[in-house]
Amino acid sequence: MRHGFFIFLILLGYAVPCFAQDTLPQAEELYRQGRLSMALSLYEKALKNHPNDPFVYYNIGNCYFKMGSKGLAAANYYRAFKLNPRDPDIRHNLSLTLASGGERLVPTGVPEVLHRAFFSLSLPELTGLLFALFWLVCLYVCLWLLKRRGRWVLLITGSLLVICAGWWYARTEQDNQPLAVVATPVAEIRSGPGTNFPASASIAQGHLLTIEDEKDDWYEVIVKSQSLKGWVEKSTVEKI
Amino acid sequence: MRKKIAFLILFLLFTIPAAAQVLLTATTDKTALTLDDELTLTVRLSGTKGNLIMPQLPSLPAFNVYSRQVNQSSINGNNTLLFRYTLLPRFVGKTTIGPVTFNYEGNTYKTEPIQIRIYRDSSAVQNTPIQSVSPDGNISSNQEQEISANLPPLEYSLATQASKHREPFFTIAAVSNQNPYVNQEFTLAIRFYYSQAFYDAPYQKPTVSNLFLEDAGSVDGTQSINGVLYRYQEQRYLLMGAAPGPATIGSATVTYHVSMSPLSALDRFFGSAMREERKSVSSPISVNIRQLPSGQPASFYGAVGQGYTFHASVQPAKVEAGEAVNLTATVRGPINLKSTRDFPFPNIDGFKSYPAAAVSGNIPGANNTIQSYKTFKTVLVPVASGIYTIPPLEWSYFHPGKNQYLTLTTQPLSITVTPSTQTEKSFDFAANHTIGSGFQTLGQDVRYLKTSYAPKELWLAQLSQWKIINALMLGLVACCVLFASFGRKSLSQRKAFTTARTKLKKAQAETEVAEAVATYLQEKLRINTGSLPLKEITTALAKKGVRPATAEAFSLLWQRLDAARFAPAELGAQSTMDLSAQALDVLVLIEEETK
């Protein structure tokens, strides 16, 4: 009896991921048939088993894009981009979606090559590179302390470590910056957290917002592309 | 033969529904009246197409046809005609209005005959059960009724106000809703009651504030109030609150003329009777306009009411790339939709979109009600072949009864676009983006789904997991720093005696012995023998814990070494070994005493 119970548990353990795997081809088939909302619900279910899979976010973004919800599409592409910034498809779809809302992935004035270089590694990869350089510098410090040798190599690796640390800091700051995207056709920006404050602007779906603060059902946001600061209802935006 | 029968059946199938669509009805507002009174005969003709065609009235020997009004409306080319004839009775007695006939596409349509009784005075009329037919087709009893609280608010208010009057002429006004929301439509009815004949009654409509007012037509009717038979003229308006807050409806004034002498049918034609001008004024009405609740959905465009429908269609559903498709969305409802904001069509991938101005209007609805509609249209031009799906469109309204926003959604629509058979220039949408010959950008779309998951990261990402190594490395560096600062010193000190002993054993000359001793003192005791005189060296040794006897022995050794260094003589190997042995003995003593 006990054996049977354990075998059942083991089978269940295998069956659950198998079921989750099966939903993805099914979702793709639904997407191909144009049954987007059903495909979307399957991808969102799959996300529970693949919480850090950039390609699941990418596919969710595609579903939203095809359903006309460009704001939600942009939010999911952005999540995928954070996890896998080198993927050309993610970059393309995110750029296209942001462009439809009047936003740019590469900030104005920044060369495309520099932007691509800055996002050539994901944050865990960049952290790994930082660690590796740190360990190398430590080893060379020890060598120099014990043997008084390898001074130039130590200087070069130390300089690389400083540069990498700066890069890592900038990426971490950017990744930790709370962003949101307008998810409804239009969001109103008000001068305070309430409908009793006058609306100063309306902003279309797909615009990127930087969240500065929050109060009840409202976010204080900055629209960098428009140099605008104000409050929007939480229900009108999707936090990335 | 079989084919002929089949054709005949098909022909019948097509012709029967076409014929069945034409409807002709005739009604009167009463079936009993006095000689002073007038009768309204309403003929309703619906389902015809094309030009206005008049129905044929029967012979009416008992009446003079005083006036005729025609109202026409059209839906999808189908006409609905309403003919109102005012008939003046000529003789007392029982008469029949024969069938009204209408010839259309070879068919003749007839109405049922109507029996009418004409009396000399009104007392007889009041004893006769009268069925009046209001112009909107609803049959109601003219006998006095108790005012029921189940009546609609507008009817209840009118009935309550009317019951308070006994004078032969009076005007009342009522609204269907005292607390409407902004943009919620409600009705204002102004009734001018009269129980005596009068001449023309010019009507002055009321002034309103904070309201939009639109004419909704007029109706005539008959009502018995406190035992007196009244006729009334009712003018209706559709009102809509412009902004939250109080709104007012001013008095309506009816100016009428009454005859100073009994009125005969002849007087009506020649206007020979003496007249007096009088005015009847309704009471003003105050209304409170309520603000709509918050939480309006994005697809809310200002409609407030109930009974809306929303549907969309594409025409045609199969086109070539570059050909136009009309995407139409229509909202219908019981209230005026003119003031609602236009529905914005979403951008549809794969199509160039050319929106057209929205069209709104009114059409007759079921049960002779007025339906409002608003049609939004956009022309879509597909840029490439494929099967496209127009996503469901959403339109929301506020339901005052349920006090919530409701959203209507259309079905997804499919458009099949085949490759264009036209030349390239005929739909050159992206001429500016042409790159090279034979290449044309048709549009941009997101890239297709990812079918493989969990992409592999660089090995660097794995390193980020090994945070413990950071601590180990820092520990290693700390150890190295400690060793470099303290460990190296003690190690060299420990090694000083061994090194000196090895050197002394291998020494071939006195200078090597001297160097071994000097190096020992330098590394072990940090005494620089090169710059210090012997006395200071022995003092330094004493400070390091060397006993005086050993210091004396060192003095002797040092003098001998000085002599060997500065006054070298030809000494043999035996002498060097002695010197080396003496130095070793001294160093052993110093080593023991400075531990």
PDB file of C-alpha atoms in Angstrom, chain B residues 300-507:
ATOM      1  CA  PHE B 300     -17.512  54.326 -22.178  1.00  0.00           C
ATOM      2  CA  TYR B 301     -18.362  57.177 -24.520  1.00  0.00           C
ATOM      3  CA  GLY B 302     -21.092  58.924 -22.552  1.00  0.00           C
ATOM      4  CA  ALA B 303     -24.235  56.863 -23.202  1.00  0.00           C
ATOM      5  CA  VAL B 304     -26.628  56.588 -20.277  1.00  0.00           C
ATOM      6  CA  GLY B 305     -29.718  54.445 -20.487  1.00  0.00           C
ATOM      7  CA  GLN B 306     -30.674  50.872 -21.168  1.00  0.00           C
ATOM      8  CA  GLY B 307     -31.658  48.557 -23.960  1.00  0.00           C
ATOM      9  CA  TYR B 308     -28.655  49.239 -26.163  1.00  0.00           C
ATOM     10  CA  THR B 309     -27.405  46.904 -28.840  1.00  0.00           C
ATOM     11  CA  PHE B 310     -23.992  47.035 -30.482  1.00  0.00           C
ATOM     12  CA  HIS B 311     -22.994  45.114 -33.544  1.00  0.00           C
ATOM     13  CA  ALA B 312     -20.282  45.285 -36.176  1.00  0.00           C
ATOM     14  CA  SER B 313     -20.029  44.078 -39.733  1.00  0.00           C
ATOM     15  CA  VAL B 314     -17.550  44.039 -42.579  1.00  0.00           C
ATOM     16  CA  GLN B 315     -18.545  44.454 -46.187  1.00  0.00           C
ATOM     17  CA  PRO B 316     -17.253  42.691 -48.214  1.00  0.00           C
ATOM     18  CA  ALA B 317     -15.642  39.936 -46.184  1.00  0.00           C
ATOM     19  CA  LYS B 318     -13.460  38.724 -49.073  1.00  0.00           C
ATOM     20  CA  VAL B 319     -11.275  41.145 -51.003  1.00  0.00           C
ATOM     21  CA  GLU B 320      -7.979  41.401 -52.795  1.00  0.00           C
ATOM     22  CA  ALA B 321      -5.040  43.105 -51.133  1.00  0.00           C
ATOM     23  CA  GLY B 322      -5.366  46.820 -51.747  1.00  0.00           C
ATOM     24  CA  GLU B 323      -9.166  46.795 -51.999  1.00  0.00           C
ATOM     25  CA  ALA B 324     -11.357  48.595 -49.496  1.00  0.00           C
ATOM     26  CA  VAL B 325     -13.420  46.905 -46.808  1.00  0.00           C
ATOM     27  CA  ASN B 326     -16.081  48.796 -44.870  1.00  0.00           C
ATOM     28  CA  LEU B 327     -16.002  48.064 -41.175  1.00  0.00           C
ATOM     29  CA  THR B 328     -19.195  49.360 -39.623  1.00  0.00           C
ATOM     30  CA  ALA B 329     -20.169  49.388 -35.979  1.00  0.00           C
ATOM     31  CA  THR B 330     -23.684  50.450 -35.028  1.00  0.00           C
ATOM     32  CA  VAL B 331     -25.074  51.152 -31.628  1.00  0.00           C
ATOM     33  CA  ARG B 332     -28.832  51.339 -31.202  1.00  0.00           C
ATOM     34  CA  GLY B 333     -30.738  52.426 -28.191  1.00  0.00           C
ATOM     35  CA  PRO B 334     -33.851  54.076 -26.897  1.00  0.00           C
ATOM     36  CA  ILE B 335     -32.235  57.460 -26.319  1.00  0.00           C
ATOM     37  CA  ASN B 336     -30.551  60.076 -28.359  1.00  0.00           C
ATOM     38  CA  LEU B 337     -27.027  58.904 -29.142  1.00  0.00           C
ATOM     39  CA  LYS B 338     -26.072  62.081 -30.973  1.00  0.00           C
ATOM     40  CA  SER B 339     -24.383  63.588 -27.935  1.00  0.00           C
ATOM     41  CA  THR B 340     -22.242  60.521 -27.163  1.00  0.00           C
ATOM     42  CA  ARG B 341     -18.600  60.549 -28.140  1.00  0.00           C
ATOM     43  CA  ASP B 342     -17.552  58.737 -31.303  1.00  0.00           C
ATOM     44  CA  PHE B 343     -16.343  55.179 -31.034  1.00  0.00           C
ATOM     45  CA  PRO B 344     -12.653  55.045 -31.988  1.00  0.00           C
ATOM     46  CA  PHE B 345     -11.819  51.966 -34.020  1.00  0.00           C
ATOM     47  CA  PRO B 346      -8.610  50.317 -32.847  1.00  0.00           C
ATOM     48  CA  ASN B 347      -5.681  50.016 -35.202  1.00  0.00           C
ATOM     49  CA  ILE B 348      -5.999  46.719 -36.963  1.00  0.00           C
ATOM     50  CA  ASP B 349      -2.795  45.024 -37.968  1.00  0.00           C
ATOM     51  CA  GLY B 350      -2.332  44.491 -41.653  1.00  0.00           C
ATOM     52  CA  PHE B 351      -4.739  47.244 -42.639  1.00  0.00           C
ATOM     53  CA  LYS B 352      -4.549  50.889 -43.501  1.00  0.00           C
ATOM     54  CA  SER B 353      -7.458  52.555 -41.785  1.00  0.00           C
ATOM     55  CA  TYR B 354      -9.467  55.565 -43.028  1.00  0.00           C
ATOM     56  CA  PRO B 355     -12.173  56.444 -40.467  1.00  0.00           C
ATOM     57  CA  ALA B 356     -15.314  58.234 -41.615  1.00  0.00           C
ATOM     58  CA  ALA B 357     -17.532  60.605 -39.637  1.00  0.00           C
ATOM     59  CA  ALA B 358     -20.150  58.972 -37.432  1.00  0.00           C
ATOM     60  CA  VAL B 359     -23.791  59.169 -38.501  1.00  0.00           C
ATOM     61  CA  SER B 360     -26.646  59.325 -36.016  1.00  0.00           C
ATOM     62  CA  GLY B 361     -30.399  59.564 -36.254  1.00  0.00           C
ATOM     63  CA  ASN B 362     -33.744  58.208 -35.138  1.00  0.00           C
ATOM     64  CA  ILE B 363     -35.812  55.393 -36.528  1.00  0.00           C
ATOM     65  CA  PRO B 364     -39.183  53.983 -35.519  1.00  0.00           C
ATOM     66  CA  GLY B 365     -38.749  51.072 -33.166  1.00  0.00           C
ATOM     67  CA  ALA B 366     -41.046  48.351 -31.927  1.00  0.00           C
ATOM     68  CA  ASN B 367     -44.421  49.374 -30.476  1.00  0.00           C
ATOM     69  CA  ASN B 368     -44.197  52.696 -32.279  1.00  0.00           C
ATOM     70  CA  THR B 369     -41.302  53.872 -30.075  1.00  0.00           C
ATOM     71  CA  ILE B 370     -38.445  55.934 -31.377  1.00  0.00           C
ATOM     72  CA  GLN B 371     -35.065  54.223 -31.571  1.00  0.00           C
ATOM     73  CA  SER B 372     -31.851  56.143 -31.840  1.00  0.00           C
ATOM     74  CA  TYR B 373     -28.800  54.880 -33.663  1.00  0.00           C
ATOM     75  CA  LYS B 374     -25.237  55.927 -34.253  1.00  0.00           C
ATOM     76  CA  THR B 375     -23.137  54.316 -36.933  1.00  0.00           C
ATOM     77  CA  PHE B 376     -19.357  54.423 -36.987  1.00  0.00           C
ATOM     78  CA  LYS B 377     -17.572  53.478 -40.123  1.00  0.00           C
ATOM     79  CA  THR B 378     -13.967  53.036 -41.163  1.00  0.00           C
ATOM     80  CA  VAL B 379     -12.555  51.954 -44.465  1.00  0.00           C
ATOM     81  CA  LEU B 380      -9.917  49.285 -44.109  1.00  0.00           C
ATOM     82  CA  VAL B 381      -7.476  48.548 -46.876  1.00  0.00           C
ATOM     83  CA  PRO B 382      -5.517  45.310 -46.417  1.00  0.00           C
ATOM     84  CA  VAL B 383      -1.888  45.598 -47.414  1.00  0.00           C
ATOM     85  CA  ALA B 384      -1.188  41.896 -47.846  1.00  0.00           C
ATOM     86  CA  SER B 385      -3.062  38.672 -48.387  1.00  0.00           C
ATOM     87  CA  GLY B 386      -4.128  36.401 -45.560  1.00  0.00           C
ATOM     88  CA  ILE B 387      -7.022  35.665 -43.265  1.00  0.00           C
ATOM     89  CA  TYR B 388      -7.478  38.470 -40.775  1.00  0.00           C
ATOM     90  CA  THR B 389      -9.609  38.647 -37.694  1.00  0.00           C
ATOM     91  CA  ILE B 390     -11.095  41.896 -36.488  1.00  0.00           C
ATOM     92  CA  PRO B 391     -11.016  41.571 -32.713  1.00  0.00           C
ATOM     93  CA  PRO B 392     -14.214  42.060 -30.704  1.00  0.00           C
ATOM     94  CA  LEU B 393     -15.133  45.728 -30.337  1.00  0.00           C
ATOM     95  CA  GLU B 394     -16.354  47.059 -27.001  1.00  0.00           C
ATOM     96  CA  TRP B 395     -18.844  49.813 -26.235  1.00  0.00           C
ATOM     97  CA  SER B 396     -20.001  50.601 -22.708  1.00  0.00           C
ATOM     98  CA  TYR B 397     -22.918  52.504 -21.273  1.00  0.00           C
ATOM     99  CA  PHE B 398     -24.196  53.389 -17.854  1.00  0.00           C
ATOM    100  CA  HIS B 399     -27.375  51.580 -16.802  1.00  0.00           C
ATOM    101  CA  PRO B 400     -29.196  53.909 -14.354  1.00  0.00           C
ATOM    102  CA  GLY B 401     -31.493  51.114 -13.136  1.00  0.00           C
ATOM    103  CA  LYS B 402     -28.643  48.798 -12.224  1.00  0.00           C
ATOM    104  CA  ASN B 403     -26.426  51.736 -11.305  1.00  0.00           C
ATOM    105  CA  GLN B 404     -23.464  50.218 -13.094  1.00  0.00           C
ATOM    106  CA  TYR B 405     -21.518  50.380 -16.322  1.00  0.00           C
ATOM    107  CA  LEU B 406     -22.268  47.593 -18.780  1.00  0.00           C
ATOM    108  CA  THR B 407     -20.123  46.678 -21.754  1.00  0.00           C
ATOM    109  CA  LEU B 408     -21.378  45.374 -25.083  1.00  0.00           C
ATOM    110  CA  THR B 409     -19.000  43.323 -27.197  1.00  0.00           C
ATOM    111  CA  THR B 410     -19.249  42.422 -30.865  1.00  0.00           C
ATOM    112  CA  GLN B 411     -18.306  39.089 -32.337  1.00  0.00           C
ATOM    113  CA  PRO B 412     -14.856  38.787 -33.971  1.00  0.00           C
ATOM    114  CA  LEU B 413     -15.080  39.325 -37.718  1.00  0.00           C
ATOM    115  CA  SER B 414     -13.061  37.531 -40.339  1.00  0.00           C
ATOM    116  CA  ILE B 415     -11.762  39.051 -43.565  1.00  0.00           C
ATOM    117  CA  THR B 416     -10.188  36.924 -46.265  1.00  0.00           C
ATOM    118  CA  VAL B 417      -7.682  38.829 -48.345  1.00  0.00           C
ATOM    119  CA  THR B 418      -6.403  37.236 -51.515  1.00  0.00           C
ATOM    120  CA  PRO B 419      -3.213  38.425 -53.293  1.00  0.00           C
ATOM    121  CA  SER B 420      -3.765  41.438 -55.499  1.00  0.00           C
ATOM    122  CA  THR B 421      -4.197  40.902 -59.208  1.00  0.00           C
ATOM    123  CA  GLN B 422      -3.648  44.631 -59.814  1.00  0.00           C
ATOM    124  CA  THR B 423      -0.371  46.240 -60.775  1.00  0.00           C
ATOM    125  CA  GLU B 424       1.989  47.194 -58.000  1.00  0.00           C
ATOM    126  CA  LYS B 425       1.233  50.901 -58.312  1.00  0.00           C
ATOM    127  CA  SER B 426      -2.406  50.407 -57.504  1.00  0.00           C
ATOM    128  CA  PHE B 427      -1.708  49.915 -53.818  1.00  0.00           C
ATOM    129  CA  ASP B 428       1.725  51.315 -53.329  1.00  0.00           C
ATOM    130  CA  PHE B 429       1.302  52.126 -49.639  1.00  0.00           C
ATOM    131  CA  ALA B 430       4.953  52.182 -48.751  1.00  0.00           C
ATOM    132  CA  ALA B 431       6.528  53.837 -51.754  1.00  0.00           C
ATOM    133  CA  ASN B 432       8.911  55.706 -49.479  1.00  0.00           C
ATOM    134  CA  HIS B 433      10.182  52.469 -48.032  1.00  0.00           C
ATOM    135  CA  THR B 434      10.980  50.776 -51.324  1.00  0.00           C
ATOM    136  CA  ILE B 435      14.418  49.294 -51.089  1.00  0.00           C
ATOM    137  CA  GLY B 436      15.910  48.180 -54.359  1.00  0.00           C
ATOM    138  CA  SER B 437      13.867  46.886 -57.218  1.00  0.00           C
ATOM    139  CA  GLY B 438      11.248  44.242 -56.639  1.00  0.00           C
ATOM    140  CA  PHE B 439      11.099  44.802 -52.887  1.00  0.00           C
ATOM    141  CA  GLN B 440       8.360  46.655 -51.166  1.00  0.00           C
ATOM    142  CA  THR B 441       7.671  47.068 -47.477  1.00  0.00           C
ATOM    143  CA  LEU B 442       4.018  46.314 -46.863  1.00  0.00           C
ATOM    144  CA  GLY B 443       3.906  46.853 -43.170  1.00  0.00           C
ATOM    145  CA  GLN B 444       5.390  45.826 -39.876  1.00  0.00           C
ATOM    146  CA  ASP B 445       4.266  43.157 -37.488  1.00  0.00           C
ATOM    147  CA  VAL B 446       5.597  41.496 -34.385  1.00  0.00           C
ATOM    148  CA  ARG B 447       7.740  38.448 -34.967  1.00  0.00           C
ATOM    149  CA  TYR B 448       6.239  35.024 -34.523  1.00  0.00           C
ATOM    150  CA  LEU B 449       5.958  33.064 -31.299  1.00  0.00           C
ATOM    151  CA  LYS B 450       8.883  31.321 -29.675  1.00  0.00           C
ATOM    152  CA  THR B 451       8.363  27.583 -29.874  1.00  0.00           C
ATOM    153  CA  SER B 452      11.332  26.571 -27.739  1.00  0.00           C
ATOM    154  CA  TYR B 453      11.590  27.746 -24.189  1.00  0.00           C
ATOM    155  CA  ALA B 454      14.116  28.421 -21.435  1.00  0.00           C
ATOM    156  CA  PRO B 455      16.986  29.821 -23.558  1.00  0.00           C
ATOM    157  CA  LYS B 456      20.453  28.976 -22.269  1.00  0.00           C
ATOM    158  CA  GLU B 457      22.314  31.751 -20.533  1.00  0.00           C
ATOM    159  CA  LEU B 458      26.058  32.296 -20.707  1.00  0.00           C
ATOM    160  CA  TRP B 459      28.200  30.383 -18.194  1.00  0.00           C
ATOM    161  CA  LEU B 460      28.772  33.728 -16.517  1.00  0.00           C
ATOM    162  CA  ALA B 461      25.222  33.599 -15.186  1.00  0.00           C
ATOM    163  CA  GLN B 462      26.128  30.447 -13.268  1.00  0.00           C
ATOM    164  CA  LEU B 463      29.024  32.255 -11.592  1.00  0.00           C
ATOM    165  CA  SER B 464      26.605  34.755 -10.111  1.00  0.00           C
ATOM    166  CA  GLN B 465      25.223  31.891  -7.973  1.00  0.00           C
ATOM    167  CA  TRP B 466      28.585  31.288  -6.273  1.00  0.00           C
ATOM    168  CA  LYS B 467      28.500  34.215  -3.900  1.00  0.00           C
ATOM    169  CA  ILE B 468      30.351  32.237  -1.237  1.00  0.00           C
ATOM    170  CA  ILE B 469      33.499  32.427  -3.355  1.00  0.00           C
ATOM    171  CA  ASN B 470      33.507  36.193  -2.881  1.00  0.00           C
ATOM    172  CA  ALA B 471      33.820  35.691   0.858  1.00  0.00           C
ATOM    173  CA  LEU B 472      36.513  33.052   0.369  1.00  0.00           C
ATOM    174  CA  MET B 473      38.476  35.340  -1.898  1.00  0.00           C
ATOM    175  CA  LEU B 474      38.206  38.197   0.557  1.00  0.00           C
ATOM    176  CA  GLY B 475      39.445  35.813   3.289  1.00  0.00           C
ATOM    177  CA  LEU B 476      42.324  34.784   1.101  1.00  0.00           C
ATOM    178  CA  VAL B 477      43.314  38.387   0.472  1.00  0.00           C
ATOM    179  CA  ALA B 478      43.064  39.098   4.178  1.00  0.00           C
ATOM    180  CA  CYS B 479      45.330  36.140   4.937  1.00  0.00           C
ATOM    181  CA  CYS B 480      47.832  37.329   2.394  1.00  0.00           C
ATOM    182  CA  VAL B 481      47.799  40.810   3.822  1.00  0.00           C
ATOM    183  CA  LEU B 482      48.337  39.431   7.356  1.00  0.00           C
ATOM    184  CA  PHE B 483      51.091  37.177   6.162  1.00  0.00           C
ATOM    185  CA  ALA B 484      52.795  39.966   4.274  1.00  0.00           C
ATOM    186  CA  SER B 485      52.616  42.173   7.334  1.00  0.00           C
ATOM    187  CA  PHE B 486      53.565  39.762  10.156  1.00  0.00           C
ATOM    188  CA  GLY B 487      54.152  36.236   8.983  1.00  0.00           C
ATOM    189  CA  ARG B 488      56.878  37.083   6.529  1.00  0.00           C
ATOM    190  CA  LYS B 489      58.894  38.757   9.355  1.00  0.00           C
ATOM    191  CA  SER B 490      58.788  35.821  11.787  1.00  0.00           C
ATOM    192  CA  LEU B 491      59.471  33.364   9.015  1.00  0.00           C
ATOM    193  CA  SER B 492      62.618  35.254   7.951  1.00  0.00           C
ATOM    194  CA  GLN B 493      63.625  35.489  11.579  1.00  0.00           C
ATOM    195  CA  ARG B 494      63.146  31.761  12.009  1.00  0.00           C
ATOM    196  CA  LYS B 495      65.043  31.078   8.858  1.00  0.00           C
ATOM    197  CA  ALA B 496      67.963  33.457   9.820  1.00  0.00           C
ATOM    198  CA  PHE B 497      69.790  30.972  12.101  1.00  0.00           C
ATOM    199  CA  THR B 498      69.396  28.055   9.688  1.00  0.00           C
ATOM    200  CA  THR B 499      70.633  30.157   6.794  1.00  0.00           C
ATOM    201  CA  ALA B 500      73.606  31.425   8.881  1.00  0.00           C
ATOM    202  CA  ARG B 501      74.502  27.912  10.037  1.00  0.00           C
ATOM    203  CA  THR B 502      74.456  26.599   6.452  1.00  0.00           C
ATOM    204  CA  LYS B 503      76.582  29.481   5.267  1.00  0.00           C
ATOM    205  CA  LEU B 504      79.052  29.011   8.111  1.00  0.00           C
ATOM    206  CA  LYS B 505      79.421  25.337   7.368  1.00  0.00           C
ATOM    207  CA  LYS B 506      80.082  26.064   3.747  1.00  0.00           C
ATOM    208  CA  ALA B 507      82.346  29.088   4.392  1.00  0.00           C
TER     209      ALA B 507
END
